[in-house]
Amino acid sequence: MLFYDCSTAPNPRRARMFIAEKGLQIETRDISIAKGEQMSEAFRKVNPRATIPVLVTDEGTVLTENLGIAAYLEARVPEPPLMGRTPDEKGLVLMWNAIVEQQGGAPIADALRNTHPAFKDRAIPGLQNHAQIPELAERGIARVGAFFDLLEERLQDSPFIAGDAFSLADISTFVFVDFARVIKMRIPEGNTATRAWFDSVQARPSASA
């Protein structure tokens, strides 16, 4: 297998943590988004949509989305399970993973990419250029605040995001919460359940991968 990573971006980090939790050692090539390497002719031969992460399987299949990469690795290396064991657990993991992508990852990206000078005319990843829209950044900040409230409510009732076991949903949530620092947002001081959960995930070796 061959993994295309970017050490500074959140979505590749999600895949990197998943790989680490599986105990896998996969050949890795770092693609610098800051240098625009994802737009290079060489990389676009791997992924024409110019996004990262990418996993090329031993069979030569090119997987370009976190969920696809996770599903492939879960099927190939079932232990430890990161996408549930029972039908209910599998459904909850994917449900919560989608919730945190939509309610956490997306608004953080909106807030960052619609304000930071590095993303001028690059407000959306991929081949096409898109102008920044400041109003989307403002909405993103408000939505991230609501996301922190959502997490606190959930984690007061559940030890992990999707239930009783650490899963893909925790990886996604952890990476997004940590990355929110780039828009100067942190877990609110009173959100003690979220803070305890975050600290426990941060202590896992995969968080430093």
Short mmCIF file of N, CA and C in Angstrom, two decimals, residues 90-162:
data_model
loop_
_atom_site.label_atom_id
_atom_site.label_comp_id
_atom_site.label_asym_id
_atom_site.label_seq_id
_atom_site.Cartn_x
_atom_site.Cartn_y
_atom_site.Cartn_z
N LYS A 90 -22.17 -0.50 14.15
CA LYS A 90 -21.71 -0.03 12.83
C LYS A 90 -22.54 1.17 12.37
N GLY A 91 -23.85 1.08 12.59
CA GLY A 91 -24.71 2.19 12.22
C GLY A 91 -24.42 3.44 13.02
N LEU A 92 -24.19 3.29 14.32
CA LEU A 92 -23.91 4.44 15.17
C LEU A 92 -22.58 5.10 14.82
N VAL A 93 -21.57 4.29 14.51
CA VAL A 93 -20.27 4.86 14.16
C VAL A 93 -20.39 5.72 12.90
N LEU A 94 -21.05 5.19 11.88
CA LEU A 94 -21.17 5.96 10.64
C LEU A 94 -22.10 7.15 10.82
N MET A 95 -23.13 6.99 11.64
CA MET A 95 -24.03 8.12 11.90
C MET A 95 -23.28 9.27 12.57
N TRP A 96 -22.55 8.96 13.63
CA TRP A 96 -21.85 10.01 14.36
C TRP A 96 -20.68 10.56 13.55
N ASN A 97 -20.04 9.72 12.76
CA ASN A 97 -18.98 10.24 11.91
C ASN A 97 -19.53 11.28 10.93
N ALA A 98 -20.70 10.99 10.38
CA ALA A 98 -21.34 11.95 9.47
C ALA A 98 -21.74 13.22 10.20
N ILE A 99 -22.26 13.08 11.41
CA ILE A 99 -22.67 14.26 12.19
C ILE A 99 -21.47 15.17 12.44
N VAL A 100 -20.35 14.60 12.86
CA VAL A 100 -19.21 15.45 13.19
C VAL A 100 -18.57 16.04 11.93
N GLU A 101 -18.64 15.34 10.81
CA GLU A 101 -18.16 15.94 9.56
C GLU A 101 -19.01 17.14 9.18
N GLN A 102 -20.33 16.97 9.29
CA GLN A 102 -21.25 18.02 8.84
C GLN A 102 -21.32 19.18 9.83
N GLN A 103 -21.33 18.86 11.13
CA GLN A 103 -21.54 19.89 12.14
C GLN A 103 -20.24 20.45 12.72
N GLY A 104 -19.13 19.75 12.51
CA GLY A 104 -17.84 20.20 13.02
C GLY A 104 -16.84 20.50 11.92
N GLY A 105 -16.52 19.49 11.13
CA GLY A 105 -15.51 19.67 10.10
C GLY A 105 -15.86 20.72 9.07
N ALA A 106 -17.09 20.69 8.59
CA ALA A 106 -17.49 21.63 7.53
C ALA A 106 -17.46 23.09 7.99
N PRO A 107 -18.05 23.42 9.15
CA PRO A 107 -18.00 24.83 9.57
C PRO A 107 -16.60 25.32 9.94
N ILE A 108 -15.75 24.44 10.47
CA ILE A 108 -14.37 24.84 10.74
C ILE A 108 -13.69 25.20 9.42
N ALA A 109 -13.91 24.35 8.41
CA ALA A 109 -13.33 24.63 7.09
C ALA A 109 -13.87 25.92 6.51
N ASP A 110 -15.17 26.16 6.68
CA ASP A 110 -15.76 27.41 6.18
C ASP A 110 -15.11 28.62 6.84
N ALA A 111 -14.93 28.54 8.15
CA ALA A 111 -14.36 29.66 8.87
C ALA A 111 -12.92 29.93 8.47
N LEU A 112 -12.16 28.86 8.27
CA LEU A 112 -10.75 29.02 7.90
C LEU A 112 -10.58 29.45 6.45
N ARG A 113 -11.19 28.70 5.56
CA ARG A 113 -10.92 28.90 4.13
C ARG A 113 -11.54 30.17 3.57
N ASN A 114 -12.50 30.75 4.29
CA ASN A 114 -13.11 31.98 3.81
C ASN A 114 -12.53 33.24 4.45
N THR A 115 -11.46 33.05 5.24
CA THR A 115 -10.82 34.21 5.87
C THR A 115 -9.30 34.23 5.69
N HIS A 116 -8.65 33.09 5.75
CA HIS A 116 -7.18 33.06 5.77
C HIS A 116 -6.61 33.46 4.41
N PRO A 117 -5.61 34.35 4.41
CA PRO A 117 -5.02 34.79 3.14
C PRO A 117 -4.46 33.65 2.29
N ALA A 118 -4.03 32.57 2.94
CA ALA A 118 -3.46 31.45 2.18
C ALA A 118 -4.49 30.78 1.29
N PHE A 119 -5.79 30.99 1.60
CA PHE A 119 -6.85 30.35 0.82
C PHE A 119 -7.59 31.35 -0.07
N LYS A 120 -6.95 32.47 -0.37
CA LYS A 120 -7.56 33.43 -1.29
C LYS A 120 -7.85 32.74 -2.62
N ASP A 121 -9.10 32.80 -3.03
CA ASP A 121 -9.58 32.14 -4.26
C ASP A 121 -9.47 30.62 -4.20
N ARG A 122 -9.24 30.08 -2.99
CA ARG A 122 -9.16 28.62 -2.81
C ARG A 122 -10.07 28.20 -1.67
N ALA A 123 -11.27 28.78 -1.62
CA ALA A 123 -12.18 28.55 -0.49
C ALA A 123 -12.70 27.12 -0.44
N ILE A 124 -12.62 26.40 -1.56
CA ILE A 124 -13.05 25.00 -1.61
C ILE A 124 -11.91 24.18 -2.20
N PRO A 125 -11.56 23.04 -1.57
CA PRO A 125 -10.48 22.21 -2.12
C PRO A 125 -10.86 21.67 -3.50
N GLY A 126 -9.84 21.32 -4.26
CA GLY A 126 -10.08 20.70 -5.56
C GLY A 126 -9.49 21.53 -6.69
N LEU A 127 -9.92 21.23 -7.89
CA LEU A 127 -9.33 21.83 -9.08
C LEU A 127 -9.82 23.24 -9.36
N GLN A 128 -11.06 23.53 -9.00
CA GLN A 128 -11.65 24.81 -9.33
C GLN A 128 -11.35 25.85 -8.25
N ASN A 129 -11.09 27.08 -8.67
CA ASN A 129 -10.89 28.18 -7.73
C ASN A 129 -12.25 28.78 -7.34
N HIS A 130 -12.38 29.10 -6.06
CA HIS A 130 -13.61 29.70 -5.55
C HIS A 130 -13.25 30.85 -4.63
N ALA A 131 -13.91 31.98 -4.81
CA ALA A 131 -13.63 33.16 -4.00
C ALA A 131 -14.08 32.97 -2.56
N GLN A 132 -13.40 33.65 -1.65
CA GLN A 132 -13.79 33.62 -0.25
C GLN A 132 -15.08 34.41 -0.05
N ILE A 133 -15.92 33.93 0.88
CA ILE A 133 -17.17 34.60 1.22
C ILE A 133 -17.16 34.85 2.73
N PRO A 134 -16.88 36.05 3.17
CA PRO A 134 -16.75 36.32 4.61
C PRO A 134 -17.96 35.89 5.43
N GLU A 135 -19.16 36.02 4.85
CA GLU A 135 -20.37 35.64 5.60
C GLU A 135 -20.37 34.15 5.95
N LEU A 136 -19.78 33.33 5.09
CA LEU A 136 -19.69 31.90 5.40
C LEU A 136 -18.77 31.65 6.58
N ALA A 137 -17.73 32.46 6.71
CA ALA A 137 -16.83 32.33 7.84
C ALA A 137 -17.55 32.69 9.14
N GLU A 138 -18.33 33.75 9.11
CA GLU A 138 -19.09 34.16 10.30
C GLU A 138 -20.06 33.06 10.71
N ARG A 139 -20.76 32.50 9.74
CA ARG A 139 -21.68 31.40 10.04
C ARG A 139 -20.92 30.19 10.57
N GLY A 140 -19.75 29.94 10.00
CA GLY A 140 -18.94 28.81 10.46
C GLY A 140 -18.57 28.92 11.92
N ILE A 141 -18.16 30.11 12.34
CA ILE A 141 -17.80 30.32 13.75
C ILE A 141 -18.99 30.02 14.66
N ALA A 142 -20.16 30.50 14.29
CA ALA A 142 -21.36 30.25 15.10
C ALA A 142 -21.68 28.76 15.15
N ARG A 143 -21.52 28.08 14.03
CA ARG A 143 -21.82 26.65 13.98
C ARG A 143 -20.82 25.83 14.81
N VAL A 144 -19.57 26.26 14.84
CA VAL A 144 -18.59 25.54 15.66
C VAL A 144 -18.96 25.66 17.14
N GLY A 145 -19.44 26.81 17.55
CA GLY A 145 -19.91 26.95 18.93
C GLY A 145 -21.02 25.97 19.25
N ALA A 146 -21.95 25.81 18.31
CA ALA A 146 -23.04 24.86 18.50
C ALA A 146 -22.51 23.42 18.49
N PHE A 147 -21.48 23.18 17.72
CA PHE A 147 -20.86 21.85 17.66
C PHE A 147 -20.27 21.47 19.01
N PHE A 148 -19.60 22.41 19.67
CA PHE A 148 -19.06 22.13 21.00
C PHE A 148 -20.18 21.81 21.99
N ASP A 149 -21.30 22.49 21.88
CA ASP A 149 -22.45 22.18 22.75
C ASP A 149 -22.98 20.78 22.47
N LEU A 150 -23.05 20.42 21.20
CA LEU A 150 -23.51 19.08 20.80
C LEU A 150 -22.61 18.01 21.39
N LEU A 151 -21.31 18.21 21.30
CA LEU A 151 -20.37 17.22 21.83
C LEU A 151 -20.52 17.07 23.34
N GLU A 152 -20.65 18.18 24.04
CA GLU A 152 -20.75 18.10 25.50
C GLU A 152 -22.01 17.33 25.90
N GLU A 153 -23.11 17.60 25.23
CA GLU A 153 -24.35 16.88 25.54
C GLU A 153 -24.18 15.39 25.29
N ARG A 154 -23.55 15.03 24.18
CA ARG A 154 -23.35 13.62 23.86
C ARG A 154 -22.42 12.94 24.85
N LEU A 155 -21.30 13.59 25.16
CA LEU A 155 -20.28 12.96 25.99
C LEU A 155 -20.63 12.93 27.47
N GLN A 156 -21.64 13.67 27.87
CA GLN A 156 -22.15 13.52 29.23
C GLN A 156 -22.89 12.19 29.39
N ASP A 157 -23.36 11.64 28.28
CA ASP A 157 -24.13 10.40 28.32
C ASP A 157 -23.39 9.19 27.76
N SER A 158 -22.24 9.41 27.11
CA SER A 158 -21.54 8.33 26.43
C SER A 158 -20.04 8.49 26.61
N PRO A 159 -19.31 7.40 26.92
CA PRO A 159 -17.87 7.53 27.10
C PRO A 159 -17.12 7.89 25.82
N PHE A 160 -17.67 7.45 24.69
CA PHE A 160 -17.08 7.78 23.40
C PHE A 160 -18.18 8.32 22.49
N ILE A 161 -17.79 8.88 21.36
CA ILE A 161 -18.73 9.58 20.51
C ILE A 161 -19.85 8.67 20.01
N ALA A 162 -19.50 7.46 19.60
CA ALA A 162 -20.52 6.58 19.02
C ALA A 162 -21.03 5.52 19.99
#
